[in-house]
Amino acid sequence: MTQRPASSAASFLTRCMPLDKLETSQGLKRVLGPGSLVALGVGATIGAGLFSLTGIAASENAGPAVILSFLIAAIACGFAGLCYSELASMIPIAGSAYTYAYVTLGELMAWIIGWDLVLEYAVGAATVAVSWSRYVVSLLDSWGLVLPPRLTASPFETVQMPDGSVTAGLMNLPAVFIIGLVSFILIRGISQSAKVNAIIVVIKLLVIAAFIGFGLSYINPSNYHPFIPPNDGTFGHYGWSGIMRAAGTIFFAYVGFDAVSTTAQETKNPARDMPIGILGSLLVCSLAYIAFSFVMTGLVNYKDMLGDAAPVATAINRTPYHWLQLAVKIGIICGFTSVLMGMLLGQSRVFFAMSRDGLLPPMFSRTHPKFQTPWLSNIFFMVITCLLSAFLPISDLGHMTSIGTLLAFVLVCAGVMVLRRKSPDAPRAFRVPGGDIIPVLGIISCSAVMVSLDKLTWIRLIVWLAIGMAIYLGYGRYRSVLARS
């Protein structure tokens, strides 16, 4: 009788998926090239983190020094991005950091990071949907079309009614609408989604360039003073602790290049194209973020952005270009749509990989007979993300996403060092230079930003991981491919 590996506590803690046993052909089409990957990364990255959370981070934490927060986050992401590139070129299948952890750190750690990625993408998509809703409401208001206020805000937010009274919202209906629409596009197929995304990315980059170019002339230098507001005695409220707290908040803005790695199984030549897609999108986005935040905090004083989920609309209203105000709002709405596409895509691919490996029910790895997409995963997360975006405010959603992203990056950096020792001779189309220096710096920098996040964010992460552990111990531990082999 064959012994079940799951019978030993040590086995499920340490068993790893061998590189030569990875399934690389199941269900998904290889149709993406390097250009599509860069566009996917930029599309999934530039969104709510830039257009909405910048204002929240500046007003609550860093002031004009949010520019430094973007720089710190970019450096930490650069270390993680190099590590992602090495692993993605070695392990060209769906799943991103989850799959990398399964090969390097073992099944239990893979489950933890996969469950964490589910939180990252679900809450991230909900955050973007809420921001999309705010900008759509602002645009429709400018056209004289007013949506019922209580149907554009969560129950935890207050809205002003037409008669001047203030009351709580009911649900964010526009956010639910856009999640449903994007999910339908993704179910239709990856190649069609990539074409739609590429068009939206071009529009988004043109809008960013216009905002920076035209906004420079209307910067008020006094808005940069003090550049680093003095700390008010509370950790995270201005000063250098505020800069680090803001870096943790806007770290969500860099989650997009992780979405690139989830599409490795749909890439034509992953060994060559994945590093180009990951590092190329990270470079483009980092430059855009720093320039954009410089102009925005120069146009609007950071104190005036407190609680503003649409700070770019507020900033562009400080210029006399009425056509630009309209163009920027439309461009941002398009940009949010592409971010949603990248996040919901990455989310379904991680669940697909976990189901393929037996850690989740097999229904989530079934592909549509016509479109060859994991449509049941798409529908499942459409429902979950709709509920989050309908009933939670943006500030809580943004913090929850950042800590999930940071944890994924830490484990990816650790995975590079582990795999170099376990499989030193395995082919690596891309290798992080400098030995273990960059992975170690990635772990230190991402951990430092994690520590700066508030206690409530940590509690949410711990509760989420505890729920995940209960599911794994009750299901995945015994039903995984490795347990049954």
Coordinates of C-alpha atoms in Angstrom, one line a residue:
M1 CA 0.0 0.0 0.0
T2 CA 1.4 3.4 -1.0
Q3 CA 2.1 5.6 2.0
R4 CA 0.3 9.0 2.0
P5 CA 2.8 11.9 2.4
A6 CA 0.2 13.9 4.2
S7 CA 0.3 11.5 7.2
S8 CA 3.4 13.1 8.5
A9 CA 3.5 16.7 9.8
A10 CA 7.0 17.1 8.4
S11 CA 5.9 16.1 4.9
F12 CA 3.3 18.8 4.3
L13 CA 5.6 21.4 5.9
T14 CA 8.5 20.6 3.6
R15 CA 7.3 18.9 0.4
C16 CA 8.0 20.9 -2.7
M17 CA 6.8 20.6 -6.3
P18 CA 9.8 19.4 -8.4
L19 CA 10.7 21.6 -11.4
D20 CA 10.4 18.7 -13.8
K21 CA 6.9 17.9 -12.6
L22 CA 5.3 21.3 -13.2
E23 CA 2.3 21.2 -15.6
T24 CA 3.0 23.6 -18.4
S25 CA 0.4 22.8 -21.0
Q26 CA -3.0 22.6 -19.2
G27 CA -5.8 24.6 -20.8
L28 CA -4.3 28.1 -21.4
K29 CA -3.2 29.5 -24.8
R30 CA 0.4 30.9 -25.3
V31 CA -0.5 34.1 -27.2
L32 CA 1.3 37.0 -25.3
G33 CA 4.6 38.7 -26.5
P34 CA 6.9 41.2 -24.7
G35 CA 4.9 44.2 -25.9
S36 CA 1.7 42.8 -24.6
L37 CA 3.4 42.0 -21.2
V38 CA 4.7 45.5 -20.8
A39 CA 1.3 46.9 -21.7
L40 CA -0.3 44.5 -19.2
G41 CA 2.1 45.5 -16.5
V42 CA 1.6 49.2 -17.1
G43 CA -2.1 48.8 -17.4
A44 CA -2.4 46.8 -14.1
T45 CA 0.0 49.2 -12.3
I46 CA -1.0 52.8 -13.1
G47 CA -4.4 53.2 -11.5
A48 CA -5.8 53.8 -8.1
G49 CA -2.4 53.8 -6.4
L50 CA -1.5 56.9 -8.4
F51 CA -4.9 58.6 -9.1
S52 CA -6.5 58.1 -5.7
L53 CA -4.1 56.8 -2.9
T54 CA -1.5 59.5 -3.7
G55 CA -3.9 62.1 -2.2
I56 CA -4.7 60.0 0.8
A57 CA -1.0 59.2 1.5
A58 CA 0.0 62.9 1.1
S59 CA -2.8 64.3 3.2
E60 CA -2.6 61.7 6.0
N61 CA 1.0 60.7 6.2
A62 CA 3.8 62.3 4.1
G63 CA 2.7 65.7 2.7
P64 CA 4.6 66.7 -0.4
A65 CA 7.3 64.2 0.6
V66 CA 5.0 61.5 -0.8
I67 CA 7.4 61.9 -3.8
L68 CA 10.0 60.2 -1.6
S69 CA 7.5 57.5 -0.6
F70 CA 7.1 56.6 -4.3
L71 CA 10.9 56.5 -4.6
I72 CA 11.3 54.2 -1.6
A73 CA 8.5 51.9 -2.9
A74 CA 10.1 51.9 -6.4
I75 CA 13.5 50.8 -5.0
A76 CA 11.9 48.0 -2.9
C77 CA 9.9 47.0 -6.0
G78 CA 13.0 47.0 -8.1
F79 CA 14.7 44.5 -5.9
A80 CA 11.6 42.3 -5.9
G81 CA 11.1 42.8 -9.7
L82 CA 14.6 41.4 -10.4
C83 CA 13.8 38.3 -8.3
Y84 CA 10.5 37.9 -10.0
S85 CA 12.2 38.0 -13.3
E86 CA 14.7 35.2 -12.4
L87 CA 11.9 32.9 -11.1
A88 CA 9.5 33.7 -14.0
S89 CA 12.2 32.8 -16.6
M90 CA 12.7 29.5 -14.8
I91 CA 9.1 28.5 -13.9
P92 CA 7.0 29.6 -16.9
I93 CA 3.6 28.6 -15.7
A94 CA 0.5 30.3 -14.2
G95 CA 0.5 31.2 -10.5
S96 CA 3.2 33.9 -9.9
A97 CA 4.6 34.0 -6.4
Y98 CA 2.4 31.0 -5.4
T99 CA 4.1 28.7 -7.9
Y100 CA 7.6 30.0 -7.1
A101 CA 7.0 29.3 -3.4
Y102 CA 5.7 25.8 -4.2
V103 CA 8.9 25.0 -6.0
T104 CA 11.3 26.6 -3.5
L105 CA 9.7 26.9 0.0
G106 CA 7.3 24.0 0.2
E107 CA 3.6 23.4 0.0
L108 CA 2.5 25.1 3.2
M109 CA 4.4 28.3 2.3
A110 CA 2.9 28.1 -1.2
W111 CA -0.6 27.9 0.3
I112 CA 0.1 30.9 2.5
I113 CA 1.4 33.0 -0.3
G114 CA -1.4 31.9 -2.7
W115 CA -4.0 32.7 -0.1
D116 CA -2.3 36.0 0.4
L117 CA -2.3 36.8 -3.3
V118 CA -6.1 36.1 -3.3
L119 CA -6.4 38.9 -0.7
E120 CA -4.1 41.1 -2.7
Y121 CA -5.9 40.9 -6.0
A122 CA -9.5 40.8 -4.6
V123 CA -9.0 43.8 -2.3
G124 CA -6.9 45.6 -4.9
A125 CA -9.5 45.2 -7.6
A126 CA -12.2 46.4 -5.2
T127 CA -10.1 49.5 -4.4
V128 CA -9.7 50.3 -8.0
A129 CA -13.4 49.8 -8.6
V130 CA -14.3 52.3 -5.8
S131 CA -11.9 54.9 -7.4
W132 CA -13.4 54.2 -10.8
S133 CA -16.8 54.9 -9.4
R134 CA -15.7 58.2 -7.8
Y135 CA -14.3 59.5 -11.1
V136 CA -17.4 58.4 -13.1
V137 CA -19.6 60.2 -10.6
S138 CA -17.5 63.3 -11.0
L139 CA -17.6 63.1 -14.8
L140 CA -21.3 62.6 -14.9
D141 CA -21.8 65.5 -12.5
S142 CA -19.9 67.8 -14.9
W143 CA -22.4 66.8 -17.6
G144 CA -25.4 67.4 -15.4
L145 CA -26.1 63.8 -14.7
V146 CA -26.4 63.1 -11.0
L147 CA -26.6 59.5 -9.7
P148 CA -28.4 58.8 -6.4
P149 CA -25.7 59.6 -3.8
R150 CA -26.6 56.7 -1.5
L151 CA -25.9 54.3 -4.5
T152 CA -22.4 55.6 -5.0
A153 CA -21.0 55.1 -1.5
S154 CA -20.5 52.3 1.1
P155 CA -22.5 52.1 4.3
F156 CA -19.4 53.3 6.2
E157 CA -19.3 56.6 4.3
T158 CA -21.5 59.7 4.5
V159 CA -23.0 61.4 1.5
Q160 CA -24.8 64.7 1.1
M161 CA -28.3 64.5 -0.3
P162 CA -29.9 67.1 -2.7
D163 CA -31.7 68.7 0.2
G164 CA -28.4 69.3 2.1
S165 CA -28.9 66.6 4.7
V166 CA -26.1 64.1 5.4
T167 CA -26.7 60.4 5.6
A168 CA -24.8 57.0 5.2
G169 CA -24.4 55.4 1.8
L170 CA -26.1 52.1 0.9
M171 CA -23.8 50.5 -1.7
N172 CA -21.4 51.5 -4.5
L173 CA -23.4 50.4 -7.5
P174 CA -21.1 51.8 -10.3
A175 CA -18.2 49.8 -8.8
V176 CA -20.2 46.6 -9.0
F177 CA -21.1 47.4 -12.6
I178 CA -17.5 47.8 -13.8
I179 CA -16.3 44.7 -12.1
G180 CA -19.0 42.7 -13.8
L181 CA -18.2 44.2 -17.2
V182 CA -14.4 43.5 -16.9
S183 CA -15.0 40.0 -15.7
F184 CA -17.1 39.3 -18.8
I185 CA -14.3 40.6 -21.1
L186 CA -11.8 38.3 -19.3
I187 CA -14.0 35.3 -19.7
R188 CA -14.2 35.9 -23.4
G189 CA -10.4 35.3 -23.8
I190 CA -6.9 36.5 -23.0
S191 CA -5.9 37.7 -26.5
Q192 CA -9.0 39.9 -26.8
S193 CA -8.4 41.2 -23.3
A194 CA -4.8 42.1 -24.2
K195 CA -5.9 44.1 -27.2
V196 CA -8.4 46.1 -25.2
N197 CA -5.8 46.7 -22.5
A198 CA -3.2 47.9 -25.0
I199 CA -5.6 50.6 -26.3
I200 CA -6.5 51.7 -22.8
V201 CA -2.8 51.9 -21.8
V202 CA -2.0 54.3 -24.7
I203 CA -4.8 56.5 -23.6
K204 CA -3.7 56.5 -20.0
L205 CA -0.1 57.3 -20.7
L206 CA -1.2 60.2 -23.0
V207 CA -3.3 61.6 -20.2
I208 CA -0.5 61.3 -17.7
A209 CA 1.9 63.2 -20.1
A210 CA -0.8 65.9 -20.6
F211 CA -1.3 66.3 -16.9
I212 CA 2.4 66.7 -16.2
G213 CA 3.1 68.9 -19.2
F214 CA 0.2 71.4 -18.7
G215 CA 0.2 71.2 -14.9
L216 CA 3.9 72.3 -14.5
S217 CA 3.0 75.9 -15.4
Y218 CA 0.4 76.2 -12.6
I219 CA 2.4 74.7 -9.7
N220 CA 2.3 76.9 -6.5
P221 CA 5.8 76.5 -5.0
S222 CA 4.4 77.3 -1.5
N223 CA 2.6 73.9 -1.6
Y224 CA 6.0 72.2 -1.2
H225 CA 6.7 73.9 2.1
P226 CA 7.3 72.3 4.4
F227 CA 8.4 69.5 2.1
I228 CA 8.5 67.0 5.0
P229 CA 5.9 68.2 7.5
P230 CA 7.0 67.7 11.1
N231 CA 5.8 64.6 12.9
D232 CA 2.8 65.4 15.2
G233 CA 4.0 62.9 17.9
T234 CA 2.2 59.9 16.3
F235 CA 4.0 57.3 14.3
G236 CA 3.1 57.6 10.7
H237 CA 1.7 61.1 10.8
Y238 CA 4.3 63.1 8.9
G239 CA 8.0 63.2 9.4
W240 CA 10.1 60.2 8.2
S241 CA 7.7 57.7 9.8
G242 CA 4.9 59.3 7.8
I243 CA 7.0 58.9 4.6
M244 CA 7.5 55.2 5.4
R245 CA 3.7 54.8 6.2
A246 CA 2.9 56.5 3.0
A247 CA 5.2 54.2 1.1
G248 CA 3.3 51.2 2.6
T249 CA 0.0 52.8 1.5
I250 CA 0.9 53.6 -2.1
F251 CA 2.9 50.3 -2.4
F252 CA -0.4 49.1 -3.8
A253 CA 0.4 51.2 -6.8
Y254 CA 3.2 48.8 -7.8
V255 CA 1.2 45.5 -7.6
G256 CA 0.8 45.4 -11.4
F257 CA 4.0 43.8 -12.4
D258 CA 3.1 40.8 -10.2
A259 CA 0.1 40.4 -12.5
V260 CA 2.6 40.0 -15.4
S261 CA 4.1 37.0 -13.8
T262 CA 0.7 35.3 -13.4
T263 CA 0.4 35.1 -17.3
A264 CA 3.6 33.1 -17.8
Q265 CA 1.6 30.1 -19.0
E266 CA 0.1 32.3 -21.7
T267 CA 3.4 33.8 -22.9
K268 CA 4.9 32.7 -26.2
N269 CA 8.5 32.8 -24.9
P270 CA 8.4 33.2 -21.1
A271 CA 12.2 32.7 -20.6
R272 CA 12.9 35.8 -22.7
D273 CA 9.7 37.8 -22.5
M274 CA 8.8 37.7 -18.7
P275 CA 11.9 39.7 -17.5
I276 CA 11.2 42.3 -20.2
G277 CA 7.5 42.5 -19.2
I278 CA 8.2 42.7 -15.5
L279 CA 11.2 45.1 -15.5
G280 CA 10.0 47.2 -18.4
S281 CA 6.6 47.9 -16.9
L282 CA 8.2 48.6 -13.5
L283 CA 10.6 51.2 -15.0
V284 CA 7.9 53.0 -17.0
C285 CA 5.5 53.2 -14.0
S286 CA 8.2 54.3 -11.5
L287 CA 9.1 57.3 -13.6
A288 CA 5.5 58.2 -14.2
Y289 CA 4.7 58.0 -10.5
I290 CA 7.4 60.3 -9.3
A291 CA 6.7 63.0 -12.0
F292 CA 3.0 62.8 -11.5
S293 CA 3.1 63.1 -7.7
F294 CA 5.5 66.1 -8.0
V295 CA 3.0 68.0 -10.2
M296 CA -0.1 67.0 -8.2
T297 CA 1.3 68.1 -4.8
G298 CA 2.4 71.3 -6.4
L299 CA -1.0 72.0 -7.8
V300 CA -3.0 71.2 -4.6
N301 CA -1.8 71.6 -1.0
Y302 CA -1.6 68.3 0.7
K303 CA -4.0 69.4 3.4
D304 CA -6.7 70.0 0.8
M305 CA -6.6 66.4 -0.3
L306 CA -7.7 64.9 3.0
G307 CA -10.3 62.2 2.3
D308 CA -10.4 63.0 -1.4
A309 CA -10.7 59.7 -3.5
A310 CA -10.4 61.7 -6.7
P311 CA -7.5 64.1 -6.1
V312 CA -6.4 64.3 -9.7
A313 CA -9.8 65.8 -10.6
T314 CA -9.3 68.3 -7.8
A315 CA -5.8 69.1 -9.1
I316 CA -6.7 69.6 -12.7
N317 CA -9.5 71.9 -11.7
R318 CA -6.7 74.3 -10.6
T319 CA -5.8 74.9 -14.3
P320 CA -7.8 76.9 -16.8
Y321 CA -7.9 74.1 -19.4
H322 CA -11.5 72.9 -19.3
W323 CA -10.9 70.4 -22.2
L324 CA -8.0 69.0 -20.2
Q325 CA -10.2 68.5 -17.2
L326 CA -12.5 66.4 -19.2
A327 CA -9.8 64.5 -21.0
V328 CA -8.0 63.6 -17.7
K329 CA -11.1 62.3 -16.1
I330 CA -12.0 60.2 -19.1
G331 CA -8.4 58.9 -19.3
I332 CA -8.3 58.0 -15.6
I333 CA -11.6 56.1 -16.0
C334 CA -10.0 54.2 -18.9
G335 CA -6.9 53.6 -16.8
F336 CA -8.8 52.2 -13.9
T337 CA -10.5 49.8 -16.3
S338 CA -7.2 48.4 -17.4
V339 CA -6.0 48.0 -13.8
L340 CA -9.1 46.1 -13.0
M341 CA -8.4 43.9 -16.0
G342 CA -4.9 43.1 -14.8
M343 CA -5.9 42.4 -11.2
L344 CA -8.9 40.2 -12.0
L345 CA -6.8 38.4 -14.6
G346 CA -4.0 37.7 -12.1
Q347 CA -6.5 36.7 -9.4
S348 CA -8.2 34.0 -11.5
R349 CA -4.8 32.6 -12.7
V350 CA -3.6 32.2 -9.1
F351 CA -6.7 30.3 -8.2
F352 CA -6.4 28.3 -11.4
A353 CA -2.8 27.2 -10.3
M354 CA -3.9 26.4 -6.8
S355 CA -6.8 24.3 -8.0
R356 CA -4.5 22.6 -10.6
D357 CA -2.2 21.5 -7.8
G358 CA -5.1 20.1 -5.8
L359 CA -5.1 22.7 -3.0
L360 CA -8.5 23.9 -4.1
P361 CA -11.5 22.2 -5.6
P362 CA -11.0 21.1 -9.3
M363 CA -13.8 23.4 -10.6
F364 CA -11.5 26.4 -10.3
S365 CA -9.0 24.9 -12.8
R366 CA -11.6 24.0 -15.4
T367 CA -11.3 26.1 -18.6
H368 CA -14.2 27.2 -20.8
P369 CA -14.7 24.8 -23.8
K370 CA -14.7 27.7 -26.3
F371 CA -12.7 30.6 -24.7
Q372 CA -10.1 28.5 -22.9
T373 CA -10.2 30.7 -19.8
P374 CA -10.7 29.7 -16.1
W375 CA -14.3 31.1 -16.3
L376 CA -15.5 29.7 -13.0
S377 CA -12.7 31.4 -11.1
N378 CA -13.6 34.6 -12.9
I379 CA -17.2 34.4 -11.9
F380 CA -16.3 33.4 -8.3
F381 CA -14.1 36.4 -7.8
M382 CA -16.5 38.7 -9.6
V383 CA -19.0 38.0 -6.8
I384 CA -16.4 38.4 -4.0
T385 CA -14.9 41.6 -5.4
C386 CA -18.3 43.1 -6.1
L387 CA -19.3 42.6 -2.4
L388 CA -16.0 44.3 -1.2
S389 CA -16.3 47.3 -3.5
A390 CA -20.0 47.8 -2.8
F391 CA -19.7 47.8 1.0
L392 CA -16.2 49.0 2.1
P393 CA -14.5 52.4 1.9
I394 CA -11.4 53.0 -0.2
S395 CA -8.9 53.8 2.6
D396 CA -9.5 50.4 4.4
L397 CA -9.2 48.6 1.1
G398 CA -6.0 50.2 0.1
H399 CA -4.1 49.4 3.3
M400 CA -5.2 45.7 3.1
T401 CA -3.8 45.4 -0.4
S402 CA -0.4 46.9 0.3
I403 CA 0.5 44.4 3.1
G404 CA -0.5 41.5 1.0
T405 CA 1.7 42.7 -1.9
L406 CA 4.7 43.3 0.4
L407 CA 4.4 39.8 1.9
A408 CA 4.4 38.3 -1.6
F409 CA 7.5 40.2 -2.5
V410 CA 9.4 39.1 0.6
L411 CA 8.7 35.5 -0.1
V412 CA 9.7 35.8 -3.8
C413 CA 13.1 37.3 -2.8
A414 CA 13.6 34.4 -0.3
G415 CA 12.6 31.9 -3.0
V416 CA 15.4 33.0 -5.3
M417 CA 18.0 32.3 -2.7
V418 CA 16.5 28.9 -1.8
L419 CA 16.2 27.7 -5.4
R420 CA 19.8 28.7 -6.1
R421 CA 20.9 26.3 -3.4
K422 CA 18.4 23.5 -4.2
S423 CA 18.8 23.6 -8.0
P424 CA 22.0 25.5 -8.8
D425 CA 22.3 23.9 -12.2
A426 CA 18.8 24.6 -13.4
P427 CA 18.6 26.8 -16.6
R428 CA 18.1 30.4 -15.8
A429 CA 17.4 32.7 -18.8
F430 CA 17.7 35.6 -16.5
R431 CA 19.8 35.8 -13.3
V432 CA 19.7 38.5 -10.7
P433 CA 23.3 40.0 -10.5
G434 CA 25.3 40.3 -7.4
G435 CA 24.6 36.9 -5.8
D436 CA 22.3 37.2 -2.7
I437 CA 22.8 40.9 -2.2
I438 CA 19.7 42.0 -4.2
P439 CA 17.3 39.4 -2.7
V440 CA 18.5 40.3 0.8
L441 CA 18.0 44.0 0.1
G442 CA 14.5 43.2 -1.3
I443 CA 13.6 41.3 1.9
I444 CA 14.9 44.1 4.1
S445 CA 13.3 47.0 2.2
C446 CA 9.9 45.3 1.8
S447 CA 9.9 44.2 5.5
A448 CA 10.7 47.8 6.6
V449 CA 7.7 49.1 4.7
M450 CA 5.5 46.3 6.2
V451 CA 6.5 47.3 9.7
S452 CA 5.4 50.9 9.1
L453 CA 1.8 49.9 8.4
D454 CA -0.8 50.3 11.1
K455 CA -1.9 47.6 13.7
L456 CA -5.4 47.2 12.2
T457 CA -3.9 46.3 8.8
W458 CA -1.7 43.6 10.4
I459 CA -4.7 42.2 12.3
R460 CA -6.7 41.9 9.1
L461 CA -3.8 40.0 7.5
I462 CA -3.4 37.6 10.4
V463 CA -7.2 36.9 10.5
W464 CA -7.2 36.3 6.7
L465 CA -4.2 33.9 7.0
A466 CA -5.8 32.1 9.9
I467 CA -8.9 31.4 7.7
G468 CA -6.6 30.2 5.0
M469 CA -4.8 27.8 7.3
A470 CA -8.1 26.3 8.4
I471 CA -9.0 25.6 4.8
Y472 CA -5.6 24.2 4.0
L473 CA -5.6 21.8 7.0
G474 CA -9.1 20.7 6.3
Y475 CA -8.8 20.2 2.5
G476 CA -5.6 21.0 0.6
R477 CA -3.2 19.1 3.0
Y478 CA -4.8 15.8 2.0
R479 CA -6.0 16.5 -1.5
S480 CA -3.0 18.2 -3.1
V481 CA -1.3 16.5 -6.0
L482 CA 1.8 15.9 -3.9
A483 CA -0.3 14.4 -1.1
R484 CA -2.0 11.9 -3.5
S485 CA 1.1 11.0 -5.5

